[in-house]
Amino acid sequence: MNSKIKYSILGLATIAFTSCSKDFLDREPFDKLVPNSYFTTEADLQLYSNSFYQQYIPSALAIVQADEMGEYTSKNNSPKFISGSFTSVDQGAWDWTKLRNINYFLSKYDNPAIPEEARNHYSGVARLYRALFYYDMVKNFGDVPWYSKPLATDDKELLMKARDPRKLVMDSVLADLNYAVSNIRDAKDNTSSTITKWVALGLKSRICLFEGTYRKYHGELKLNNTADEWLTDAFNASKELVDSKQYSLYSTGNPDNDYRTLFTSENPVSAEIMWANVYNNSLKRWHEVTWKFNSATYGARWGLNKQFINSYLNKDGSRFTDKTGYDEILFVDEMKNRDSRLGQTVRGLGYKRSDGSAAPANFGYTFTGYHIMKFSLDDKRLDGVAESYNSVSMLRYAEVLLNYAESAAELGKLAGDANLWDQTIGALRVRAGVDPKHPLELDKYLQEVYFPEISDKYLMEVRRERGIELVYEGLRYDDLMRWKKGHLLEMPWKGIYVPAMDQEMDLDGNGTPDVSFVSKTPSNPEQGVSYFVIDGKAAKLSEGTKGHIIWRADENRKFEDKKYLKPISNNDLVLNPNLGQNPGW
């Protein structure tokens, strides 16, 4: 086994981390395991920094499942944060364990006995993780206390201080990102499992794009005048990575398979995937994503919504929503001649499992008919066991191209640069078998349904492309927050068009019936047909006995402006009243 991925297979079983409390702050993380002579060799720095990987990297399911908070997806029911009485009592307490571990390392690593290049590299890795820690904190809570050193219990003033302004914290994050890019080693990692300079650049492009657009669209911060500085940093970081030619879009010239290969491969496709949570079948390092997406009980029956499905272009580059009656086209017809990513994201025409059996959208596993398969393996056995072994991407070159295009569009640089379009949005469409032509006019459908404030046709296409390319990779909720589009989470969960109740429908185009929508399950069901009960409460048809499925019609989803930030938990406010509560909570 490659030594570079040992951390993701085995971790550091000897290192015990506990949840943060004040008595924890004065413990040395290794005080029972490591003598005072630790941090004397490069091997010591490497061993300690491996703990950052173990602590930070989310599970495969956590990466994928994060998009259940997006507006383009349905599930059993909405998260309480969107539908329900979510309060500061429901908010979990802050956990500073990761930061303590990082800052402790940064206080101890700088031993002159260790080569300077090695010290710089590992401190760069630590500072990158500190940037990621604070990026997550700011996304969730806005202003937060900035700590650049490990605290002890007698650091009363620091422990009890008020939150630092967002500007100070994010400037500190940017300083950490810049240090990481300048000092982390630049050798490309073909296992896609470790931090390199290129991963740091990709993450910098993500974070700077988030902060730049957040400041631009959230006027209440009064930081609009600094938005372009962050967008320029995002643009430059993306450009440097693209110009390095370290990565490329994975494309074998087979648009019907290349996209999904990225998400079903055991070994990360390192031409494009820059950083991944690596799984391995022979080592029995497995996850449960296939099971979760193909179970009526173990998963939450996720599915995509019709409004989003409509945004996929036709293969010739024309808009699906320009077709007459596009919203009432039957599923088997709306899936034809579309962007090939559609049929690699949801079960469509002709999809079969590994044993050759037909596998149309299963209404036992989804409520809208747009059954997600992007990360699911084709072996039916894995529908009932946590033994999936496909590695799950945390950062792809495709995202960097989208960051490049979006920052350029926000800065007014994309419209006049044909080469930049071809290098980014055009290249992604070519890989998907879609004509990469430039937009001739603004897409009125996207403007009416999603982005009425956008008048730049190039920026609109970037937002289309970002949704389609990165669907269910854990980035959509952050996108909605930075664009100040949280109200889109109130959208109805709209499914496929149903021409009539009690009528059997073919979903995969093989001529046999797959589903029927009924008021109650028949006493003699036909074999091979699933029956979806329209109860008039949770499930309705938009026109009574026909129309689009409207799932969870009984919910009252609401996104108030206060929800752009989460509340400070009651526990944290009791420990430190100086933190103060976020507006509206």
mmCIF file of N, CA, C and O in Angstrom, residues 495-578:
data_model
loop_
_atom_site.group_PDB
_atom_site.id
_atom_site.type_symbol
_atom_site.label_atom_id
_atom_site.label_comp_id
_atom_site.label_asym_id
_atom_site.label_seq_id
_atom_site.Cartn_x
_atom_site.Cartn_y
_atom_site.Cartn_z
ATOM 1 N N GLY A 495 -41.647 17.008 -8.786
ATOM 2 C CA GLY A 495 -41.145 15.815 -9.446
ATOM 3 C C GLY A 495 -41.573 15.712 -10.888
ATOM 4 O O GLY A 495 -41.965 16.697 -11.523
ATOM 5 N N ILE A 496 -41.505 14.498 -11.419
ATOM 6 C CA ILE A 496 -41.808 14.266 -12.828
ATOM 7 C C ILE A 496 -43.267 14.582 -13.131
ATOM 8 O O ILE A 496 -44.116 14.651 -12.236
ATOM 9 N N TYR A 497 -43.553 14.762 -14.410
ATOM 10 C CA TYR A 497 -44.924 15.045 -14.849
ATOM 11 C C TYR A 497 -45.697 13.738 -14.971
ATOM 12 O O TYR A 497 -45.237 12.775 -15.599
ATOM 13 N N VAL A 498 -46.880 13.703 -14.362
ATOM 14 C CA VAL A 498 -47.747 12.521 -14.378
ATOM 15 C C VAL A 498 -48.998 12.875 -15.181
ATOM 16 O O VAL A 498 -49.787 13.745 -14.772
ATOM 17 N N PRO A 499 -49.225 12.237 -16.343
ATOM 18 C CA PRO A 499 -50.368 12.624 -17.190
ATOM 19 C C PRO A 499 -51.723 12.218 -16.628
ATOM 20 O O PRO A 499 -52.731 12.837 -16.964
ATOM 21 N N ALA A 500 -51.739 11.192 -15.765
ATOM 22 C CA ALA A 500 -53.025 10.760 -15.195
ATOM 23 C C ALA A 500 -52.770 9.805 -14.039
ATOM 24 O O ALA A 500 -51.784 9.071 -14.033
ATOM 25 N N MET A 501 -53.664 9.805 -13.074
ATOM 26 C CA MET A 501 -53.626 8.820 -11.996
ATOM 27 C C MET A 501 -53.982 7.441 -12.555
ATOM 28 O O MET A 501 -54.645 7.320 -13.590
ATOM 29 N N ASP A 502 -53.534 6.411 -11.866
ATOM 30 C CA ASP A 502 -53.869 5.023 -12.183
ATOM 31 C C ASP A 502 -53.452 4.622 -13.593
ATOM 32 O O ASP A 502 -54.070 3.748 -14.216
ATOM 33 N N GLN A 503 -52.429 5.284 -14.091
ATOM 34 C CA GLN A 503 -51.910 4.969 -15.426
ATOM 35 C C GLN A 503 -50.455 4.533 -15.290
ATOM 36 O O GLN A 503 -49.648 5.222 -14.684
ATOM 37 N N GLU A 504 -50.133 3.376 -15.856
ATOM 38 C CA GLU A 504 -48.774 2.870 -15.754
ATOM 39 C C GLU A 504 -47.841 3.664 -16.662
ATOM 40 O O GLU A 504 -48.215 4.026 -17.780
ATOM 41 N N MET A 505 -46.629 3.920 -16.159
ATOM 42 C CA MET A 505 -45.665 4.728 -16.902
ATOM 43 C C MET A 505 -44.360 3.964 -17.066
ATOM 44 O O MET A 505 -43.889 3.277 -16.149
ATOM 45 N N ASP A 506 -43.779 4.090 -18.233
ATOM 46 C CA ASP A 506 -42.452 3.539 -18.529
ATOM 47 C C ASP A 506 -41.415 4.634 -18.268
ATOM 48 O O ASP A 506 -41.519 5.730 -18.826
ATOM 49 N N LEU A 507 -40.428 4.350 -17.424
ATOM 50 C CA LEU A 507 -39.447 5.368 -17.060
ATOM 51 C C LEU A 507 -38.086 5.186 -17.721
ATOM 52 O O LEU A 507 -37.298 6.133 -17.748
ATOM 53 N N ASP A 508 -37.778 4.005 -18.197
ATOM 54 C CA ASP A 508 -36.440 3.796 -18.775
ATOM 55 C C ASP A 508 -36.466 3.532 -20.267
ATOM 56 O O ASP A 508 -35.436 3.241 -20.881
ATOM 57 N N GLY A 509 -37.655 3.628 -20.891
ATOM 58 C CA GLY A 509 -37.740 3.535 -22.341
ATOM 59 C C GLY A 509 -37.636 2.135 -22.900
ATOM 60 O O GLY A 509 -37.423 1.979 -24.106
ATOM 61 N N ASN A 510 -37.826 1.110 -22.059
ATOM 62 C CA ASN A 510 -37.712 -0.255 -22.590
ATOM 63 C C ASN A 510 -39.063 -0.859 -22.931
ATOM 64 O O ASN A 510 -39.163 -2.039 -23.275
ATOM 65 N N GLY A 511 -40.137 -0.057 -22.837
ATOM 66 C CA GLY A 511 -41.453 -0.520 -23.261
ATOM 67 C C GLY A 511 -42.250 -1.242 -22.205
ATOM 68 O O GLY A 511 -43.381 -1.664 -22.472
ATOM 69 N N THR A 512 -41.712 -1.413 -21.009
ATOM 70 C CA THR A 512 -42.443 -2.081 -19.944
ATOM 71 C C THR A 512 -42.782 -1.069 -18.852
ATOM 72 O O THR A 512 -42.018 -0.137 -18.592
ATOM 73 N N PRO A 513 -43.940 -1.235 -18.175
ATOM 74 C CA PRO A 513 -44.344 -0.263 -17.159
ATOM 75 C C PRO A 513 -43.486 -0.357 -15.898
ATOM 76 O O PRO A 513 -43.059 -1.451 -15.499
ATOM 77 N N ASP A 514 -43.262 0.779 -15.274
ATOM 78 C CA ASP A 514 -42.405 0.830 -14.089
ATOM 79 C C ASP A 514 -43.102 1.417 -12.865
ATOM 80 O O ASP A 514 -42.775 1.058 -11.732
ATOM 81 N N VAL A 515 -44.044 2.345 -13.058
ATOM 82 C CA VAL A 515 -44.657 3.010 -11.917
ATOM 83 C C VAL A 515 -46.077 3.433 -12.259
ATOM 84 O O VAL A 515 -46.408 3.681 -13.431
ATOM 85 N N SER A 516 -46.912 3.501 -11.239
ATOM 86 C CA SER A 516 -48.260 4.033 -11.391
ATOM 87 C C SER A 516 -48.572 4.868 -10.147
ATOM 88 O O SER A 516 -48.187 4.500 -9.033
ATOM 89 N N PHE A 517 -49.267 5.979 -10.346
ATOM 90 C CA PHE A 517 -49.594 6.888 -9.251
ATOM 91 C C PHE A 517 -51.059 6.676 -8.889
ATOM 92 O O PHE A 517 -51.949 6.810 -9.746
ATOM 93 N N VAL A 518 -51.290 6.328 -7.645
ATOM 94 C CA VAL A 518 -52.605 5.847 -7.226
ATOM 95 C C VAL A 518 -53.006 6.512 -5.913
ATOM 96 O O VAL A 518 -52.190 7.085 -5.196
ATOM 97 N N SER A 519 -54.309 6.422 -5.611
ATOM 98 C CA SER A 519 -54.799 6.918 -4.329
ATOM 99 C C SER A 519 -54.604 5.880 -3.234
ATOM 100 O O SER A 519 -54.520 6.221 -2.048
ATOM 101 N N LYS A 520 -54.536 4.616 -3.619
ATOM 102 C CA LYS A 520 -54.194 3.548 -2.674
ATOM 103 C C LYS A 520 -53.588 2.384 -3.454
ATOM 104 O O LYS A 520 -53.885 2.191 -4.642
ATOM 105 N N THR A 521 -52.743 1.618 -2.795
ATOM 106 C CA THR A 521 -52.070 0.499 -3.456
ATOM 107 C C THR A 521 -53.088 -0.567 -3.828
ATOM 108 O O THR A 521 -53.919 -0.973 -2.993
ATOM 109 N N PRO A 522 -53.073 -1.060 -5.089
ATOM 110 C CA PRO A 522 -54.059 -2.071 -5.504
ATOM 111 C C PRO A 522 -53.847 -3.400 -4.775
ATOM 112 O O PRO A 522 -52.742 -3.730 -4.353
ATOM 113 N N SER A 523 -54.937 -4.141 -4.636
ATOM 114 C CA SER A 523 -54.854 -5.441 -3.947
ATOM 115 C C SER A 523 -54.093 -6.471 -4.766
ATOM 116 O O SER A 523 -53.524 -7.417 -4.214
ATOM 117 N N ASN A 524 -54.099 -6.309 -6.103
ATOM 118 C CA ASN A 524 -53.360 -7.231 -6.973
ATOM 119 C C ASN A 524 -52.362 -6.438 -7.814
ATOM 120 O O ASN A 524 -52.581 -6.200 -9.009
ATOM 121 N N PRO A 525 -51.254 -6.023 -7.209
ATOM 122 C CA PRO A 525 -50.289 -5.200 -7.951
ATOM 123 C C PRO A 525 -49.618 -5.982 -9.068
ATOM 124 O O PRO A 525 -49.406 -7.191 -8.967
ATOM 125 N N GLU A 526 -49.330 -5.275 -10.116
ATOM 126 C CA GLU A 526 -48.642 -5.906 -11.244
ATOM 127 C C GLU A 526 -47.164 -6.033 -10.932
ATOM 128 O O GLU A 526 -46.531 -5.107 -10.427
ATOM 129 N N GLN A 527 -46.605 -7.187 -11.226
ATOM 130 C CA GLN A 527 -45.193 -7.431 -10.955
ATOM 131 C C GLN A 527 -44.325 -6.460 -11.749
ATOM 132 O O GLN A 527 -44.554 -6.209 -12.929
ATOM 133 N N GLY A 528 -43.336 -5.885 -11.085
ATOM 134 C CA GLY A 528 -42.417 -4.966 -11.738
ATOM 135 C C GLY A 528 -42.861 -3.523 -11.712
ATOM 136 O O GLY A 528 -42.111 -2.635 -12.140
ATOM 137 N N VAL A 529 -44.080 -3.267 -11.228
ATOM 138 C CA VAL A 529 -44.592 -1.907 -11.150
ATOM 139 C C VAL A 529 -44.607 -1.459 -9.697
ATOM 140 O O VAL A 529 -45.105 -2.170 -8.818
ATOM 141 N N SER A 530 -44.045 -0.290 -9.452
ATOM 142 C CA SER A 530 -44.139 0.276 -8.105
ATOM 143 C C SER A 530 -45.309 1.248 -8.081
ATOM 144 O O SER A 530 -45.627 1.889 -9.089
ATOM 145 N N TYR A 531 -45.948 1.335 -6.914
ATOM 146 C CA TYR A 531 -47.134 2.171 -6.792
ATOM 147 C C TYR A 531 -46.845 3.303 -5.805
ATOM 148 O O TYR A 531 -46.480 3.072 -4.649
ATOM 149 N N PHE A 532 -47.006 4.526 -6.299
ATOM 150 C CA PHE A 532 -46.742 5.719 -5.493
ATOM 151 C C PHE A 532 -48.087 6.296 -5.076
ATOM 152 O O PHE A 532 -48.896 6.686 -5.927
ATOM 153 N N VAL A 533 -48.307 6.350 -3.767
ATOM 154 C CA VAL A 533 -49.608 6.781 -3.267
ATOM 155 C C VAL A 533 -49.645 8.309 -3.167
ATOM 156 O O VAL A 533 -48.832 8.926 -2.482
ATOM 157 N N ILE A 534 -50.604 8.892 -3.872
ATOM 158 C CA ILE A 534 -50.874 10.331 -3.793
ATOM 159 C C ILE A 534 -51.934 10.511 -2.713
ATOM 160 O O ILE A 534 -53.124 10.276 -2.940
ATOM 161 N N ASP A 535 -51.478 10.911 -1.525
ATOM 162 C CA ASP A 535 -52.399 10.957 -0.390
ATOM 163 C C ASP A 535 -53.084 12.308 -0.213
ATOM 164 O O ASP A 535 -53.929 12.481 0.674
ATOM 165 N N GLY A 536 -52.716 13.284 -1.052
ATOM 166 C CA GLY A 536 -53.330 14.599 -0.942
ATOM 167 C C GLY A 536 -52.795 15.430 0.200
ATOM 168 O O GLY A 536 -53.243 16.563 0.414
ATOM 169 N N LYS A 537 -51.845 14.918 0.939
ATOM 170 C CA LYS A 537 -51.248 15.648 2.062
ATOM 171 C C LYS A 537 -49.762 15.843 1.803
ATOM 172 O O LYS A 537 -49.338 16.883 1.312
ATOM 173 N N ALA A 538 -48.957 14.833 2.137
ATOM 174 C CA ALA A 538 -47.521 14.934 1.871
ATOM 175 C C ALA A 538 -47.249 14.877 0.371
ATOM 176 O O ALA A 538 -46.337 15.527 -0.132
ATOM 177 N N ALA A 539 -48.029 14.070 -0.355
ATOM 178 C CA ALA A 539 -47.838 13.912 -1.802
ATOM 179 C C ALA A 539 -49.096 14.361 -2.548
ATOM 180 O O ALA A 539 -50.195 13.883 -2.263
ATOM 181 N N LYS A 540 -48.891 15.275 -3.493
ATOM 182 C CA LYS A 540 -49.992 15.746 -4.338
ATOM 183 C C LYS A 540 -49.550 15.761 -5.786
ATOM 184 O O LYS A 540 -48.349 15.713 -6.077
ATOM 185 N N LEU A 541 -50.514 15.852 -6.684
ATOM 186 C CA LEU A 541 -50.243 16.200 -8.068
ATOM 187 C C LEU A 541 -50.677 17.647 -8.261
ATOM 188 O O LEU A 541 -51.708 18.071 -7.717
ATOM 189 N N SER A 542 -49.904 18.400 -9.012
ATOM 190 C CA SER A 542 -50.111 19.852 -9.093
ATOM 191 C C SER A 542 -51.456 20.243 -9.671
ATOM 192 O O SER A 542 -51.958 21.346 -9.412
ATOM 193 N N GLU A 543 -52.087 19.340 -10.450
ATOM 194 C CA GLU A 543 -53.391 19.649 -11.051
ATOM 195 C C GLU A 543 -54.464 18.681 -10.579
ATOM 196 O O GLU A 543 -55.426 18.406 -11.292
ATOM 197 N N GLY A 544 -54.301 18.182 -9.385
ATOM 198 C CA GLY A 544 -55.312 17.291 -8.807
ATOM 199 C C GLY A 544 -55.092 15.846 -9.171
ATOM 200 O O GLY A 544 -54.446 15.097 -8.440
ATOM 201 N N THR A 545 -55.638 15.420 -10.326
ATOM 202 C CA THR A 545 -55.466 14.031 -10.765
ATOM 203 C C THR A 545 -54.390 13.883 -11.836
ATOM 204 O O THR A 545 -54.232 12.809 -12.409
ATOM 205 N N LYS A 546 -53.684 14.945 -12.098
ATOM 206 C CA LYS A 546 -52.546 14.894 -13.008
ATOM 207 C C LYS A 546 -51.610 16.045 -12.644
ATOM 208 O O LYS A 546 -51.900 16.867 -11.782
ATOM 209 N N GLY A 547 -50.470 16.081 -13.344
ATOM 210 C CA GLY A 547 -49.522 17.168 -13.112
ATOM 211 C C GLY A 547 -48.239 16.686 -12.466
ATOM 212 O O GLY A 547 -47.962 15.485 -12.409
ATOM 213 N N HIS A 548 -47.469 17.607 -11.979
ATOM 214 C CA HIS A 548 -46.210 17.267 -11.347
ATOM 215 C C HIS A 548 -46.423 16.751 -9.936
ATOM 216 O O HIS A 548 -47.282 17.254 -9.199
ATOM 217 N N ILE A 549 -45.620 15.762 -9.559
ATOM 218 C CA ILE A 549 -45.589 15.357 -8.160
ATOM 219 C C ILE A 549 -45.120 16.556 -7.340
ATOM 220 O O ILE A 549 -44.133 17.202 -7.682
ATOM 221 N N ILE A 550 -45.814 16.850 -6.273
ATOM 222 C CA ILE A 550 -45.360 17.839 -5.296
ATOM 223 C C ILE A 550 -45.174 17.078 -3.981
ATOM 224 O O ILE A 550 -46.155 16.666 -3.347
ATOM 225 N N TRP A 551 -43.939 16.864 -3.626
ATOM 226 C CA TRP A 551 -43.655 16.082 -2.417
ATOM 227 C C TRP A 551 -43.487 17.008 -1.215
ATOM 228 O O TRP A 551 -42.920 18.075 -1.316
ATOM 229 N N ARG A 552 -43.945 16.557 -0.090
ATOM 230 C CA ARG A 552 -43.985 17.288 1.178
ATOM 231 C C ARG A 552 -44.740 18.601 1.008
ATOM 232 O O ARG A 552 -44.329 19.665 1.477
ATOM 233 N N ALA A 553 -45.889 18.470 0.354
ATOM 234 C CA ALA A 553 -46.764 19.632 0.190
ATOM 235 C C ALA A 553 -47.299 20.115 1.532
ATOM 236 O O ALA A 553 -47.826 21.221 1.630
ATOM 237 N N ASP A 554 -47.159 19.277 2.571
ATOM 238 C CA ASP A 554 -47.653 19.637 3.896
ATOM 239 C C ASP A 554 -46.647 20.427 4.719
ATOM 240 O O ASP A 554 -46.938 20.824 5.848
ATOM 241 N N GLU A 555 -45.460 20.671 4.164
ATOM 242 C CA GLU A 555 -44.436 21.402 4.909
ATOM 243 C C GLU A 555 -44.533 22.906 4.658
ATOM 244 O O GLU A 555 -44.924 23.344 3.571
ATOM 245 N N ASN A 556 -44.131 23.654 5.642
ATOM 246 C CA ASN A 556 -44.018 25.106 5.486
ATOM 247 C C ASN A 556 -42.544 25.469 5.606
ATOM 248 O O ASN A 556 -42.047 25.764 6.700
ATOM 249 N N ARG A 557 -41.844 25.410 4.484
ATOM 250 C CA ARG A 557 -40.421 25.732 4.506
ATOM 251 C C ARG A 557 -40.243 27.248 4.516
ATOM 252 O O ARG A 557 -40.879 27.958 3.741
ATOM 253 N N LYS A 558 -39.354 27.705 5.372
ATOM 254 C CA LYS A 558 -39.172 29.139 5.508
ATOM 255 C C LYS A 558 -37.710 29.449 5.757
ATOM 256 O O LYS A 558 -37.073 28.843 6.621
ATOM 257 N N PHE A 559 -37.197 30.400 4.993
ATOM 258 C CA PHE A 559 -35.819 30.841 5.180
ATOM 259 C C PHE A 559 -35.812 32.350 5.429
ATOM 260 O O PHE A 559 -35.945 33.145 4.507
ATOM 261 N N GLU A 560 -35.668 32.727 6.698
ATOM 262 C CA GLU A 560 -35.550 34.140 7.044
ATOM 263 C C GLU A 560 -34.090 34.572 6.915
ATOM 264 O O GLU A 560 -33.172 33.754 6.993
ATOM 265 N N ASP A 561 -33.864 35.856 6.757
ATOM 266 C CA ASP A 561 -32.508 36.365 6.575
ATOM 267 C C ASP A 561 -31.583 35.995 7.726
ATOM 268 O O ASP A 561 -30.372 35.847 7.527
ATOM 269 N N LYS A 562 -32.117 35.830 8.920
ATOM 270 C CA LYS A 562 -31.263 35.472 10.044
ATOM 271 C C LYS A 562 -30.553 34.136 9.826
ATOM 272 O O LYS A 562 -29.497 33.872 10.405
ATOM 273 N N LYS A 563 -31.108 33.294 8.948
ATOM 274 C CA LYS A 563 -30.553 31.954 8.762
ATOM 275 C C LYS A 563 -29.299 31.933 7.900
ATOM 276 O O LYS A 563 -28.694 30.872 7.727
ATOM 277 N N TYR A 564 -28.912 33.079 7.342
ATOM 278 C CA TYR A 564 -27.618 33.109 6.656
ATOM 279 C C TYR A 564 -26.479 32.829 7.640
ATOM 280 O O TYR A 564 -25.384 32.430 7.227
ATOM 281 N N LEU A 565 -26.732 33.052 8.914
ATOM 282 C CA LEU A 565 -25.801 32.656 9.964
ATOM 283 C C LEU A 565 -26.552 31.785 10.953
ATOM 284 O O LEU A 565 -27.749 31.979 11.190
ATOM 285 N N LYS A 566 -25.866 30.834 11.539
ATOM 286 C CA LYS A 566 -26.477 29.989 12.558
ATOM 287 C C LYS A 566 -26.386 30.688 13.913
ATOM 288 O O LYS A 566 -25.535 31.557 14.118
ATOM 289 N N PRO A 567 -27.230 30.299 14.837
ATOM 290 C CA PRO A 567 -27.164 30.920 16.159
ATOM 291 C C PRO A 567 -25.963 30.404 16.951
ATOM 292 O O PRO A 567 -25.482 29.297 16.719
ATOM 293 N N ILE A 568 -25.503 31.231 17.891
ATOM 294 C CA ILE A 568 -24.513 30.767 18.860
ATOM 295 C C ILE A 568 -25.261 29.902 19.867
ATOM 296 O O ILE A 568 -26.333 30.281 20.350
ATOM 297 N N SER A 569 -24.729 28.742 20.175
ATOM 298 C CA SER A 569 -25.451 27.815 21.043
ATOM 299 C C SER A 569 -25.599 28.374 22.455
ATOM 300 O O SER A 569 -24.770 29.166 22.925
ATOM 301 N N ASN A 570 -26.638 27.924 23.125
ATOM 302 C CA ASN A 570 -26.837 28.320 24.519
ATOM 303 C C ASN A 570 -25.644 27.941 25.383
ATOM 304 O O ASN A 570 -25.236 28.694 26.276
ATOM 305 N N ASN A 571 -25.066 26.766 25.122
ATOM 306 C CA ASN A 571 -23.928 26.313 25.914
ATOM 307 C C ASN A 571 -22.755 27.282 25.805
ATOM 308 O O ASN A 571 -22.105 27.610 26.802
ATOM 309 N N ASP A 572 -22.484 27.742 24.587
ATOM 310 C CA ASP A 572 -21.359 28.655 24.390
ATOM 311 C C ASP A 572 -21.633 30.017 25.024
ATOM 312 O O ASP A 572 -20.722 30.644 25.563
ATOM 313 N N LEU A 573 -22.872 30.454 24.965
ATOM 314 C CA LEU A 573 -23.217 31.748 25.562
ATOM 315 C C LEU A 573 -23.146 31.704 27.085
ATOM 316 O O LEU A 573 -22.798 32.694 27.733
ATOM 317 N N VAL A 574 -23.453 30.540 27.664
ATOM 318 C CA VAL A 574 -23.324 30.398 29.113
ATOM 319 C C VAL A 574 -21.853 30.434 29.511
ATOM 320 O O VAL A 574 -21.476 31.094 30.487
ATOM 321 N N LEU A 575 -21.009 29.742 28.736
ATOM 322 C CA LEU A 575 -19.577 29.726 29.042
ATOM 323 C C LEU A 575 -18.950 31.102 28.847
ATOM 324 O O LEU A 575 -18.063 31.505 29.613
ATOM 325 N N ASN A 576 -19.374 31.808 27.795
ATOM 326 C CA ASN A 576 -18.789 33.120 27.499
ATOM 327 C C ASN A 576 -19.875 34.066 27.001
ATOM 328 O O ASN A 576 -20.128 34.170 25.803
ATOM 329 N N PRO A 577 -20.515 34.799 27.917
ATOM 330 C CA PRO A 577 -21.582 35.728 27.512
ATOM 331 C C PRO A 577 -21.090 36.839 26.595
ATOM 332 O O PRO A 577 -21.900 37.471 25.908
ATOM 333 N N ASN A 578 -19.765 37.072 26.557
ATOM 334 C CA ASN A 578 -19.226 38.141 25.716
ATOM 335 C C ASN A 578 -19.336 37.830 24.226
ATOM 336 O O ASN A 578 -19.133 38.717 23.390
#
